[in-house]
Amino acid sequence: MSEDDEDQSPPSDLRSQPPPCSPNKSRNCISSSSSSQTFPDHVLENVLENVLQFLDSRCDRNAASLVCKLWWKVEALTRSEVFIGNCYALSPARLTQRFKRVRSLLLKGKPRFADFNLMPPDWGANFAPWVSTMAKAYPWLEKVDLKRMFVTDDDLALLAESFPGFKELVLVCCEGFGTSGIAVVANKCRKLKVLDLIESEVTDDEVDWISCFPEDVTSLESLAFDCVEAPINFKALEGLVARSPLLRKLRLNRFVSLEEVHRLLLGAPQLTSLGTGSFSQTHQSEQEPDYAAAFRACKSVVCLSGFRELMPEYLPAILPVCANLTSLNFSYANISPDMFKPIIHNCHKLQVFWALDSICDEGLQAVAATCKELRELRIFPFDPREDSEGPVSELGLQAISEGCRKLESVLYFCQRMTNAALVAISQNCPELTVFRLCIMGRHRPDHVTGKAMDEGFGAIVKNCKKLTRLAVSGLLTDQAFRYMGEYGKLIRTLSVAFAGDSDMALRHVLEGCPKLQKLEIRDSPFGDVALRSGMHRYYNMRFVWMSACSLSMGCCKDVARAMPNLVVEVIGSDDDDENREYVETLYMYRSLDGPRKDAPQFVTIL
Amino acid sequence: MAYEKVNEINLKDTELRLGLPGTEQVKEEQEVSCVRSNKRQYQSDNEEASTPPTKTQIVGWPPVRSYRKNNNSVSYVKVSMDGAPYLRKIDLKTYKNYPELLKELENMFKFTIGEYSEREGYKGSEVVPTYEDKDGDWMLVGDVPWDMFSSSCKRLRIMKGSDALALDSAL
């Protein structure tokens, strides 16, 4: 399960330049370019290398690289996993110049609002230049993890050919490729352990990619293809699972029926994570398979998802594994409270729970009563429209807050909310780090008092002292943003839509939130004054997105001129001809290597 | 402007449907008209931005990724008919009331059903539609209000012949 997992550490690894060598430092820090390469230097370098290789956290590594030139150099030699939060923050060449021994790359592309059709397709974030550069520089590459990147079949083919030891491919929210690209990876990456396609758009090239895995025993540990909208060869899948003794995670797509899942489970009882595919039976048979028995045999399953095309009558089959579950994803299943309650009643160990709002407040109360270990809750709308009925409300959320005190992360779609409930949750759940509330009706006030939602969100930022990610909604005045600026000292990601009254709101945030990295705003009345007020921050941020606000071209040009290492993209739309001053969408981000050269026509880089 | 992929064919747009306007679930894909409330705000600085735009669909709102909407989950129930070789599955949420459901069943299994009356059940018809509810009890379709039925029905069975008459008179 993935949607926008929080990343823990500060941005671009590659921002830091090696610090100048201070003559006052001890001889340990003599620059390696100094004429006298004495014995102690080599020893120190080796010692450093042996020590730094144990440093995993990129936060620590970034800090270590700033100590002195020597440490910068050795750190660069020993960093094996590189995280790049914005693929346009630097060029692939810069990556390979600095880090010589990279085995694992995590790369992110498009901004999140692109998911909601707020940006035309073909904006960019192409994987191609990265894979071609790395093919030459890192033949030992083992792992690639991409999010919101455009990946072609050719890219996948190049990857499969260039890295003989390749082990892990994870594609989250990606597009541009099809089953033919997957087939090449399956076939050529003989050491493949992980092939996870998560929430990606994969075209159906009518290729039997499952059959392309090598015929002998595989090293597969994780295979996820629930987002692949294409039928698969089940017999080949069965054979693959049978010759993959290390397989622990398997996420099937909806073209695998319940009977087929049953057969797979009987052959793979060692699974720890299962995505069930379609949970409905296709053929009428006299003797129905004992689905519960198959689940009962899977003593190790702790993570369950799938349930597309659910036939609720079969849901009780999962009861034998409920007591072990730490993660349950029902967000593709339209389950009523009556069907849901007998299931959740057994899930005492549950930590992560995703569902549709069809379980209603009643279902959430059942979760609160049983799931005392809950850390993460995501409730998605079955009917995602502004004026839909909304079966969940503040009642469900408040019940959760009272029952699940260890809650850390919330994503909640609803139609009705109250300030009182938000105050309650802020007091009941001090461990909250992620709070994302989407009141689907725009500008909706507290439905009991009629007031704006300012006090509720104010309580959240004030009481949840560990909060790093916040998404707000409902009727909000500048006061809410005043609270954010005053109390949101750890906030790194902020999402705002249809909120605020004036520039002051955005100013409060830009001036008050020192850790802000990612700012995404849409349809809010923030203009030039607000934009200018944040100029002291933009080099310390990963990106700023503002669409359908009140920005003028002139102001954006001024910002671009004043900040040469900031790439200021204005993304237009068709009928802007009359009003060239108006900025439909602003997307700006820092970059070490200047503006990109692959910008499409509808993007203007100022 | 909704930035949908050009290649995607929105079949919903070409679908012929009979039904009262406003009864169909409007999917986000139909948002071709984008409300440019932002432009209005920008062009006249003095204008209060407090009045919300008219209630046409807004692009990308609520912020739910399209794959979640496309695959919008259905809740299937199995429908079997005595003597029929294959069972079918239907999504109860696509029907608003009993007449709609029964008509669909008639089409699916090629039978005709009599009129339902509370006292006499489906008197005079060759088949009787029954369902299993969440408690495991077999009930006659139509006995409870529609909403209660659609949320508690686990499977449907169209009974025929003597079984049907026996059940019918028993109920």
mmCIF file of N, CA and C in Angstrom, chain A residues 3 115-121 173 175 199 201 229 280 284 288 308-314 331-334 336 338-339 354 356 380-386 413 438-440 442-443 497-498 522 548 551-552 572-576 579 581-582 584, chain B residues 1-5 8 25-28 35-39 41-43 49 52-69 71-78 80 84-89 93 132 134 151-155:
data_model
loop_
_atom_site.group_PDB
_atom_site.id
_atom_site.type_symbol
_atom_site.label_atom_id
_atom_site.label_comp_id
_atom_site.label_asym_id
_atom_site.label_seq_id
_atom_site.Cartn_x
_atom_site.Cartn_y
_atom_site.Cartn_z
ATOM 1 N N GLU A 3 0.192 5.169 -1.403
ATOM 2 C CA GLU A 3 -0.087 6.602 -1.450
ATOM 3 C C GLU A 3 0.644 7.602 -0.552
ATOM 4 N N ASP A 115 -1.870 13.949 -9.943
ATOM 5 C CA ASP A 115 -2.752 12.780 -9.818
ATOM 6 C C ASP A 115 -4.209 13.150 -10.048
ATOM 7 N N PHE A 116 -4.541 14.416 -9.822
ATOM 8 C CA PHE A 116 -5.947 14.806 -9.872
ATOM 9 C C PHE A 116 -6.258 15.615 -11.126
ATOM 10 N N ASN A 117 -5.555 15.320 -12.195
ATOM 11 C CA ASN A 117 -5.811 15.972 -13.477
ATOM 12 C C ASN A 117 -5.629 17.474 -13.454
ATOM 13 N N LEU A 118 -4.766 17.976 -12.581
ATOM 14 C CA LEU A 118 -4.537 19.412 -12.536
ATOM 15 C C LEU A 118 -3.369 19.820 -13.425
ATOM 16 N N MET A 119 -2.836 18.866 -14.137
ATOM 17 C CA MET A 119 -1.714 19.142 -15.011
ATOM 18 C C MET A 119 -1.900 18.306 -16.265
ATOM 19 N N PRO A 120 -1.578 18.853 -17.439
ATOM 20 C CA PRO A 120 -1.733 18.046 -18.649
ATOM 21 C C PRO A 120 -0.778 16.860 -18.621
ATOM 22 N N PRO A 121 -1.133 15.794 -19.313
ATOM 23 C CA PRO A 121 -0.194 14.673 -19.398
ATOM 24 C C PRO A 121 1.035 15.088 -20.197
ATOM 25 N N CYS A 173 2.734 4.747 -8.760
ATOM 26 C CA CYS A 173 2.061 5.843 -9.477
ATOM 27 C C CYS A 173 2.811 6.237 -10.747
ATOM 28 N N GLU A 175 3.667 5.606 -15.060
ATOM 29 C CA GLU A 175 2.929 5.316 -16.290
ATOM 30 C C GLU A 175 3.899 5.376 -17.452
ATOM 31 N N GLU A 199 -0.260 1.031 -7.922
ATOM 32 C CA GLU A 199 -1.064 2.163 -8.387
ATOM 33 C C GLU A 199 -0.513 2.799 -9.646
ATOM 34 N N GLU A 201 -0.175 2.928 -13.979
ATOM 35 C CA GLU A 201 -0.984 2.668 -15.153
ATOM 36 C C GLU A 201 -0.158 1.819 -16.111
ATOM 37 N N GLU A 229 -4.263 -3.883 -15.323
ATOM 38 C CA GLU A 229 -5.608 -4.153 -15.818
ATOM 39 C C GLU A 229 -5.545 -5.032 -17.060
ATOM 40 N N SER A 280 -14.638 -12.868 -5.874
ATOM 41 C CA SER A 280 -15.945 -13.404 -6.241
ATOM 42 C C SER A 280 -15.754 -14.694 -7.020
ATOM 43 N N GLN A 284 -20.511 -21.742 -10.886
ATOM 44 C CA GLN A 284 -21.343 -22.424 -9.904
ATOM 45 C C GLN A 284 -20.872 -23.860 -9.803
ATOM 46 N N GLU A 288 -18.432 -26.310 -3.212
ATOM 47 C CA GLU A 288 -17.656 -25.080 -3.157
ATOM 48 C C GLU A 288 -16.365 -25.316 -2.399
ATOM 49 N N ARG A 308 -11.380 -6.800 -4.714
ATOM 50 C CA ARG A 308 -12.114 -6.094 -5.769
ATOM 51 C C ARG A 308 -13.252 -6.987 -6.186
ATOM 52 N N GLU A 309 -14.306 -6.368 -6.653
ATOM 53 C CA GLU A 309 -15.470 -7.153 -7.099
ATOM 54 C C GLU A 309 -15.877 -8.151 -6.026
ATOM 55 N N LEU A 310 -16.032 -7.625 -4.850
ATOM 56 C CA LEU A 310 -16.283 -8.468 -3.689
ATOM 57 C C LEU A 310 -17.681 -9.066 -3.684
ATOM 58 N N MET A 311 -17.733 -10.342 -3.365
ATOM 59 C CA MET A 311 -19.014 -10.956 -3.034
ATOM 60 C C MET A 311 -19.037 -11.101 -1.516
ATOM 61 N N PRO A 312 -19.801 -10.289 -0.848
ATOM 62 C CA PRO A 312 -19.717 -10.224 0.607
ATOM 63 C C PRO A 312 -19.917 -11.566 1.303
ATOM 64 N N GLU A 313 -20.636 -12.454 0.681
ATOM 65 C CA GLU A 313 -20.892 -13.722 1.370
ATOM 66 C C GLU A 313 -19.623 -14.505 1.613
ATOM 67 N N TYR A 314 -18.565 -14.209 0.849
ATOM 68 C CA TYR A 314 -17.312 -14.937 1.028
ATOM 69 C C TYR A 314 -16.366 -14.268 1.996
ATOM 70 N N SER A 331 -10.178 -0.960 0.832
ATOM 71 C CA SER A 331 -10.592 0.269 0.152
ATOM 72 C C SER A 331 -11.106 0.072 -1.272
ATOM 73 N N TYR A 332 -11.151 -1.168 -1.727
ATOM 74 C CA TYR A 332 -11.797 -1.443 -3.017
ATOM 75 C C TYR A 332 -13.107 -2.194 -2.826
ATOM 76 N N ALA A 333 -13.513 -2.352 -1.606
ATOM 77 C CA ALA A 333 -14.673 -3.193 -1.337
ATOM 78 C C ALA A 333 -15.794 -2.385 -0.716
ATOM 79 N N ASN A 334 -16.936 -2.505 -1.311
ATOM 80 C CA ASN A 334 -18.108 -1.802 -0.824
ATOM 81 C C ASN A 334 -18.783 -2.666 0.241
ATOM 82 N N SER A 336 -20.856 -3.144 3.753
ATOM 83 C CA SER A 336 -21.783 -2.473 4.668
ATOM 84 C C SER A 336 -21.354 -2.754 6.110
ATOM 85 N N ASP A 338 -22.928 -4.086 8.523
ATOM 86 C CA ASP A 338 -23.315 -5.419 8.974
ATOM 87 C C ASP A 338 -22.346 -6.497 8.523
ATOM 88 N N MET A 339 -21.852 -6.367 7.322
ATOM 89 C CA MET A 339 -20.891 -7.348 6.818
ATOM 90 C C MET A 339 -19.532 -7.148 7.463
ATOM 91 N N TRP A 354 -7.267 0.497 5.860
ATOM 92 C CA TRP A 354 -7.791 1.336 4.783
ATOM 93 C C TRP A 354 -9.168 0.786 4.424
ATOM 94 N N LEU A 356 -13.386 1.877 2.582
ATOM 95 C CA LEU A 356 -14.323 2.842 2.003
ATOM 96 C C LEU A 356 -15.278 3.305 3.102
ATOM 97 N N PHE A 380 -11.660 6.197 2.403
ATOM 98 C CA PHE A 380 -11.890 6.778 1.082
ATOM 99 C C PHE A 380 -13.385 6.832 0.799
ATOM 100 N N PRO A 381 -13.801 7.757 -0.068
ATOM 101 C CA PRO A 381 -15.235 7.866 -0.352
ATOM 102 C C PRO A 381 -15.674 6.870 -1.419
ATOM 103 N N PHE A 382 -16.740 6.182 -1.148
ATOM 104 C CA PHE A 382 -17.298 5.312 -2.175
ATOM 105 C C PHE A 382 -17.852 6.155 -3.320
ATOM 106 N N ASP A 383 -18.460 7.259 -2.970
ATOM 107 C CA ASP A 383 -19.053 8.144 -3.964
ATOM 108 C C ASP A 383 -18.339 9.488 -3.886
ATOM 109 N N PRO A 384 -17.255 9.640 -4.661
ATOM 110 C CA PRO A 384 -16.405 10.823 -4.474
ATOM 111 C C PRO A 384 -16.932 12.059 -5.177
ATOM 112 N N ARG A 385 -18.047 12.525 -4.765
ATOM 113 C CA ARG A 385 -18.588 13.760 -5.326
ATOM 114 C C ARG A 385 -18.848 14.738 -4.198
ATOM 115 N N GLU A 386 -18.891 15.994 -4.569
ATOM 116 C CA GLU A 386 -19.101 17.025 -3.554
ATOM 117 C C GLU A 386 -20.408 16.890 -2.814
ATOM 118 N N PHE A 413 -11.934 11.081 4.321
ATOM 119 C CA PHE A 413 -12.860 11.788 3.437
ATOM 120 C C PHE A 413 -14.245 11.749 4.066
ATOM 121 N N CYS A 438 -10.335 15.562 4.354
ATOM 122 C CA CYS A 438 -10.959 16.115 3.172
ATOM 123 C C CYS A 438 -12.465 16.170 3.354
ATOM 124 N N ILE A 439 -12.958 17.347 3.684
ATOM 125 C CA ILE A 439 -14.403 17.564 3.714
ATOM 126 C C ILE A 439 -14.787 17.857 2.279
ATOM 127 N N MET A 440 -15.517 16.940 1.671
ATOM 128 C CA MET A 440 -15.664 16.984 0.215
ATOM 129 C C MET A 440 -16.456 18.171 -0.305
ATOM 130 N N ARG A 442 -17.004 21.810 -0.757
ATOM 131 C CA ARG A 442 -16.088 22.941 -0.578
ATOM 132 C C ARG A 442 -16.653 23.992 0.360
ATOM 133 N N HIS A 443 -15.754 24.625 1.106
ATOM 134 C CA HIS A 443 -16.128 25.714 2.012
ATOM 135 C C HIS A 443 -17.159 25.310 3.048
ATOM 136 N N ALA A 497 -6.669 23.613 -0.097
ATOM 137 C CA ALA A 497 -7.595 23.738 -1.232
ATOM 138 C C ALA A 497 -8.809 24.534 -0.811
ATOM 139 N N PHE A 498 -9.183 25.512 -1.609
ATOM 140 C CA PHE A 498 -10.407 26.283 -1.386
ATOM 141 C C PHE A 498 -10.443 26.852 0.032
ATOM 142 N N ARG A 522 -4.336 24.922 -4.030
ATOM 143 C CA ARG A 522 -5.189 25.129 -5.186
ATOM 144 C C ARG A 522 -6.405 25.967 -4.818
ATOM 145 N N ALA A 548 -4.737 27.937 -9.716
ATOM 146 C CA ALA A 548 -6.009 28.658 -9.571
ATOM 147 C C ALA A 548 -5.998 29.568 -8.361
ATOM 148 N N LEU A 551 -2.150 34.721 -8.724
ATOM 149 C CA LEU A 551 -0.792 35.151 -9.025
ATOM 150 C C LEU A 551 -0.706 35.806 -10.385
ATOM 151 N N SER A 552 0.186 36.770 -10.492
ATOM 152 C CA SER A 552 0.386 37.410 -11.786
ATOM 153 C C SER A 552 1.719 36.988 -12.381
ATOM 154 N N GLY A 572 0.299 26.542 -18.362
ATOM 155 C CA GLY A 572 -0.898 27.229 -18.812
ATOM 156 C C GLY A 572 -1.951 26.285 -19.306
ATOM 157 N N SER A 573 -3.042 26.884 -19.705
ATOM 158 C CA SER A 573 -4.076 26.106 -20.383
ATOM 159 C C SER A 573 -4.544 26.888 -21.590
ATOM 160 N N ASP A 574 -5.368 26.254 -22.364
ATOM 161 C CA ASP A 574 -5.675 26.765 -23.706
ATOM 162 C C ASP A 574 -6.188 28.186 -23.771
ATOM 163 N N ASP A 575 -7.167 28.485 -22.953
ATOM 164 C CA ASP A 575 -7.808 29.788 -23.146
ATOM 165 C C ASP A 575 -7.179 30.888 -22.318
ATOM 166 N N ASP A 576 -5.854 30.881 -22.284
ATOM 167 C CA ASP A 576 -5.209 31.952 -21.542
ATOM 168 C C ASP A 576 -4.750 33.076 -22.449
ATOM 169 N N ASN A 579 -5.615 36.613 -21.530
ATOM 170 C CA ASN A 579 -5.099 37.151 -20.278
ATOM 171 C C ASN A 579 -3.728 36.567 -19.959
ATOM 172 N N GLU A 581 -1.383 37.735 -18.340
ATOM 173 C CA GLU A 581 -0.870 38.069 -17.026
ATOM 174 C C GLU A 581 -1.255 37.020 -16.001
ATOM 175 N N TYR A 582 -2.298 36.302 -16.289
ATOM 176 C CA TYR A 582 -2.827 35.374 -15.291
ATOM 177 C C TYR A 582 -2.044 34.067 -15.264
ATOM 178 N N GLU A 584 -2.193 30.345 -14.307
ATOM 179 C CA GLU A 584 -3.106 29.265 -13.930
ATOM 180 C C GLU A 584 -2.450 28.352 -12.905
ATOM 181 N N MET B 1 -9.964 23.222 -17.157
ATOM 182 C CA MET B 1 -9.803 22.224 -18.223
ATOM 183 C C MET B 1 -9.376 20.904 -17.591
ATOM 184 N N ALA B 2 -10.132 19.900 -17.858
ATOM 185 C CA ALA B 2 -9.770 18.591 -17.319
ATOM 186 C C ALA B 2 -8.764 17.949 -18.246
ATOM 187 N N TYR B 3 -7.602 17.586 -17.703
ATOM 188 C CA TYR B 3 -6.564 17.033 -18.551
ATOM 189 C C TYR B 3 -6.648 15.532 -18.601
ATOM 190 N N GLU B 4 -7.692 15.032 -19.255
ATOM 191 C CA GLU B 4 -7.832 13.597 -19.433
ATOM 192 C C GLU B 4 -6.989 13.171 -20.618
ATOM 193 N N LYS B 5 -6.552 11.969 -20.601
ATOM 194 C CA LYS B 5 -5.762 11.475 -21.717
ATOM 195 C C LYS B 5 -6.621 11.402 -22.971
ATOM 196 N N GLU B 8 -8.054 7.901 -23.932
ATOM 197 C CA GLU B 8 -9.105 7.270 -23.125
ATOM 198 C C GLU B 8 -10.456 7.580 -23.710
ATOM 199 N N GLN B 25 -25.374 8.142 -11.064
ATOM 200 C CA GLN B 25 -24.195 8.624 -10.358
ATOM 201 C C GLN B 25 -23.292 9.306 -11.372
ATOM 202 N N VAL B 26 -23.007 10.555 -11.113
ATOM 203 C CA VAL B 26 -22.169 11.307 -12.050
ATOM 204 C C VAL B 26 -20.713 11.062 -11.710
ATOM 205 N N LYS B 27 -20.009 10.509 -12.657
ATOM 206 C CA LYS B 27 -18.617 10.219 -12.360
ATOM 207 C C LYS B 27 -17.749 11.435 -12.649
ATOM 208 N N GLU B 28 -16.579 11.464 -12.060
ATOM 209 C CA GLU B 28 -15.672 12.598 -12.230
ATOM 210 C C GLU B 28 -15.231 12.737 -13.686
ATOM 211 N N VAL B 35 -14.997 24.828 -13.824
ATOM 212 C CA VAL B 35 -15.415 26.126 -13.310
ATOM 213 C C VAL B 35 -14.209 27.011 -13.117
ATOM 214 N N ARG B 36 -14.203 28.135 -13.760
ATOM 215 C CA ARG B 36 -13.051 29.023 -13.678
ATOM 216 C C ARG B 36 -13.291 30.080 -12.612
ATOM 217 N N SER B 37 -13.538 29.624 -11.463
ATOM 218 C CA SER B 37 -13.810 30.578 -10.392
ATOM 219 C C SER B 37 -12.579 31.423 -10.131
ATOM 220 N N ASN B 38 -11.410 30.829 -10.354
ATOM 221 C CA ASN B 38 -10.181 31.543 -10.080
ATOM 222 C C ASN B 38 -10.062 32.795 -10.946
ATOM 223 N N LYS B 39 -10.472 32.682 -12.182
ATOM 224 C CA LYS B 39 -10.331 33.823 -13.075
ATOM 225 C C LYS B 39 -11.184 34.974 -12.583
ATOM 226 N N GLN B 41 -11.978 35.601 -9.636
ATOM 227 C CA GLN B 41 -11.347 36.210 -8.473
ATOM 228 C C GLN B 41 -10.209 37.105 -8.870
ATOM 229 N N TYR B 42 -9.453 36.673 -9.877
ATOM 230 C CA TYR B 42 -8.267 37.440 -10.218
ATOM 231 C C TYR B 42 -8.616 38.738 -10.916
ATOM 232 N N GLN B 43 -9.561 38.699 -11.831
ATOM 233 C CA GLN B 43 -9.823 39.865 -12.675
ATOM 234 C C GLN B 43 -10.409 41.034 -11.915
ATOM 235 N N ALA B 49 -14.274 36.970 -2.438
ATOM 236 C CA ALA B 49 -14.151 35.578 -2.852
ATOM 237 C C ALA B 49 -14.952 34.655 -1.958
ATOM 238 N N PRO B 52 -19.135 30.901 -2.869
ATOM 239 C CA PRO B 52 -18.597 29.734 -3.552
ATOM 240 C C PRO B 52 -19.110 29.665 -4.982
ATOM 241 N N PRO B 53 -18.324 29.090 -5.879
ATOM 242 C CA PRO B 53 -18.738 28.987 -7.283
ATOM 243 C C PRO B 53 -19.967 28.109 -7.415
ATOM 244 N N THR B 54 -20.580 28.190 -8.565
ATOM 245 C CA THR B 54 -21.777 27.372 -8.784
ATOM 246 C C THR B 54 -21.412 25.900 -8.707
ATOM 247 N N LYS B 55 -22.410 25.099 -8.459
ATOM 248 C CA LYS B 55 -22.170 23.700 -8.153
ATOM 249 C C LYS B 55 -21.984 22.833 -9.392
ATOM 250 N N THR B 56 -21.122 23.234 -10.294
ATOM 251 C CA THR B 56 -20.753 22.286 -11.348
ATOM 252 C C THR B 56 -19.552 21.508 -10.839
ATOM 253 N N GLN B 57 -19.267 20.423 -11.500
ATOM 254 C CA GLN B 57 -18.173 19.596 -11.033
ATOM 255 C C GLN B 57 -16.844 20.311 -11.191
ATOM 256 N N ILE B 58 -16.037 20.198 -10.204
ATOM 257 C CA ILE B 58 -14.730 20.836 -10.212
ATOM 258 C C ILE B 58 -13.691 19.803 -10.596
ATOM 259 N N VAL B 59 -12.727 20.225 -11.421
ATOM 260 C CA VAL B 59 -11.663 19.307 -11.815
ATOM 261 C C VAL B 59 -10.864 18.868 -10.595
ATOM 262 N N GLY B 60 -10.641 17.574 -10.513
ATOM 263 C CA GLY B 60 -9.743 17.056 -9.492
ATOM 264 C C GLY B 60 -10.234 17.224 -8.080
ATOM 265 N N TRP B 61 -11.533 17.345 -7.915
ATOM 266 C CA TRP B 61 -12.056 17.493 -6.555
ATOM 267 C C TRP B 61 -13.290 16.633 -6.372
ATOM 268 N N PRO B 62 -13.424 15.876 -5.329
ATOM 269 C CA PRO B 62 -12.438 15.686 -4.258
ATOM 270 C C PRO B 62 -11.182 14.975 -4.779
ATOM 271 N N PRO B 63 -10.091 15.144 -4.082
ATOM 272 C CA PRO B 63 -8.803 14.612 -4.565
ATOM 273 C C PRO B 63 -8.692 13.099 -4.371
ATOM 274 N N VAL B 64 -9.385 12.402 -5.252
ATOM 275 C CA VAL B 64 -9.315 10.946 -5.249
ATOM 276 C C VAL B 64 -8.727 10.534 -6.579
ATOM 277 N N ARG B 65 -7.725 9.693 -6.564
ATOM 278 C CA ARG B 65 -7.075 9.311 -7.808
ATOM 279 C C ARG B 65 -8.042 8.541 -8.696
ATOM 280 N N SER B 66 -7.904 8.737 -9.986
ATOM 281 C CA SER B 66 -8.919 8.221 -10.902
ATOM 282 C C SER B 66 -9.026 6.708 -10.878
ATOM 283 N N TYR B 67 -7.929 6.006 -10.599
ATOM 284 C CA TYR B 67 -8.043 4.552 -10.597
ATOM 285 C C TYR B 67 -8.977 4.094 -9.497
ATOM 286 N N ARG B 68 -9.113 4.879 -8.453
ATOM 287 C CA ARG B 68 -10.038 4.511 -7.378
ATOM 288 C C ARG B 68 -11.470 4.719 -7.824
ATOM 289 N N LYS B 69 -11.671 5.689 -8.689
ATOM 290 C CA LYS B 69 -13.030 5.955 -9.135
ATOM 291 C C LYS B 69 -13.423 4.988 -10.236
ATOM 292 N N ASN B 71 -12.296 1.936 -10.846
ATOM 293 C CA ASN B 71 -12.535 0.591 -10.345
ATOM 294 C C ASN B 71 -13.534 0.588 -9.238
ATOM 295 N N ASN B 72 -14.368 1.608 -9.245
ATOM 296 C CA ASN B 72 -15.192 1.785 -8.067
ATOM 297 C C ASN B 72 -15.856 0.480 -7.690
ATOM 298 N N SER B 73 -15.614 0.159 -6.488
ATOM 299 C CA SER B 73 -15.920 -1.190 -6.069
ATOM 300 C C SER B 73 -17.387 -1.481 -6.214
ATOM 301 N N VAL B 74 -17.640 -2.678 -6.537
ATOM 302 C CA VAL B 74 -19.014 -3.128 -6.593
ATOM 303 C C VAL B 74 -19.182 -4.194 -5.529
ATOM 304 N N SER B 75 -20.390 -4.424 -5.198
ATOM 305 C CA SER B 75 -20.672 -5.451 -4.217
ATOM 306 C C SER B 75 -21.593 -6.458 -4.886
ATOM 307 N N TYR B 76 -20.986 -7.519 -5.323
ATOM 308 C CA TYR B 76 -21.777 -8.483 -6.075
ATOM 309 C C TYR B 76 -22.498 -9.470 -5.169
ATOM 310 N N VAL B 77 -23.695 -9.864 -5.598
ATOM 311 C CA VAL B 77 -24.324 -11.012 -4.968
ATOM 312 C C VAL B 77 -24.570 -12.056 -6.037
ATOM 313 N N LYS B 78 -24.427 -13.282 -5.637
ATOM 314 C CA LYS B 78 -24.637 -14.388 -6.560
ATOM 315 C C LYS B 78 -26.127 -14.564 -6.786
ATOM 316 N N SER B 80 -28.635 -17.410 -8.352
ATOM 317 C CA SER B 80 -28.767 -18.727 -8.966
ATOM 318 C C SER B 80 -30.242 -19.002 -9.204
ATOM 319 N N ALA B 84 -30.859 -23.767 -13.720
ATOM 320 C CA ALA B 84 -29.991 -23.050 -14.675
ATOM 321 C C ALA B 84 -28.547 -23.505 -14.473
ATOM 322 N N PRO B 85 -27.801 -23.686 -15.545
ATOM 323 C CA PRO B 85 -26.454 -24.243 -15.427
ATOM 324 C C PRO B 85 -25.431 -23.265 -14.849
ATOM 325 N N TYR B 86 -25.619 -21.992 -15.071
ATOM 326 C CA TYR B 86 -24.621 -21.027 -14.609
ATOM 327 C C TYR B 86 -25.236 -20.055 -13.635
ATOM 328 N N LEU B 87 -24.443 -19.664 -12.681
ATOM 329 C CA LEU B 87 -24.948 -18.603 -11.837
ATOM 330 C C LEU B 87 -24.445 -17.267 -12.381
ATOM 331 N N ARG B 88 -25.168 -16.230 -11.981
ATOM 332 C CA ARG B 88 -24.790 -14.899 -12.414
ATOM 333 C C ARG B 88 -24.472 -14.081 -11.178
ATOM 334 N N LYS B 89 -23.824 -12.985 -11.414
ATOM 335 C CA LYS B 89 -23.629 -12.083 -10.296
ATOM 336 C C LYS B 89 -24.087 -10.687 -10.678
ATOM 337 N N LYS B 93 -26.271 -2.424 -5.972
ATOM 338 C CA LYS B 93 -26.280 -0.958 -5.895
ATOM 339 C C LYS B 93 -26.759 -0.307 -7.181
ATOM 340 N N GLU B 132 -30.846 -14.862 0.717
ATOM 341 C CA GLU B 132 -30.297 -15.185 2.027
ATOM 342 C C GLU B 132 -29.800 -13.889 2.645
ATOM 343 N N LYS B 134 -28.107 -11.513 5.941
ATOM 344 C CA LYS B 134 -26.834 -11.581 6.680
ATOM 345 C C LYS B 134 -26.902 -12.535 7.852
ATOM 346 N N SER B 151 -28.834 -3.919 1.728
ATOM 347 C CA SER B 151 -27.647 -3.937 2.585
ATOM 348 C C SER B 151 -27.483 -5.261 3.321
ATOM 349 N N SER B 152 -28.518 -6.095 3.322
ATOM 350 C CA SER B 152 -28.368 -7.346 4.057
ATOM 351 C C SER B 152 -28.407 -8.591 3.172
ATOM 352 N N CYS B 153 -28.661 -8.375 1.893
ATOM 353 C CA CYS B 153 -28.758 -9.535 1.009
ATOM 354 C C CYS B 153 -27.389 -10.103 0.681
ATOM 355 N N LYS B 154 -27.197 -11.376 0.938
ATOM 356 C CA LYS B 154 -25.908 -12.003 0.624
ATOM 357 C C LYS B 154 -25.933 -12.763 -0.685
ATOM 358 N N ARG B 155 -27.068 -13.371 -0.998
ATOM 359 C CA ARG B 155 -27.193 -14.045 -2.276
ATOM 360 C C ARG B 155 -28.661 -14.211 -2.620
#
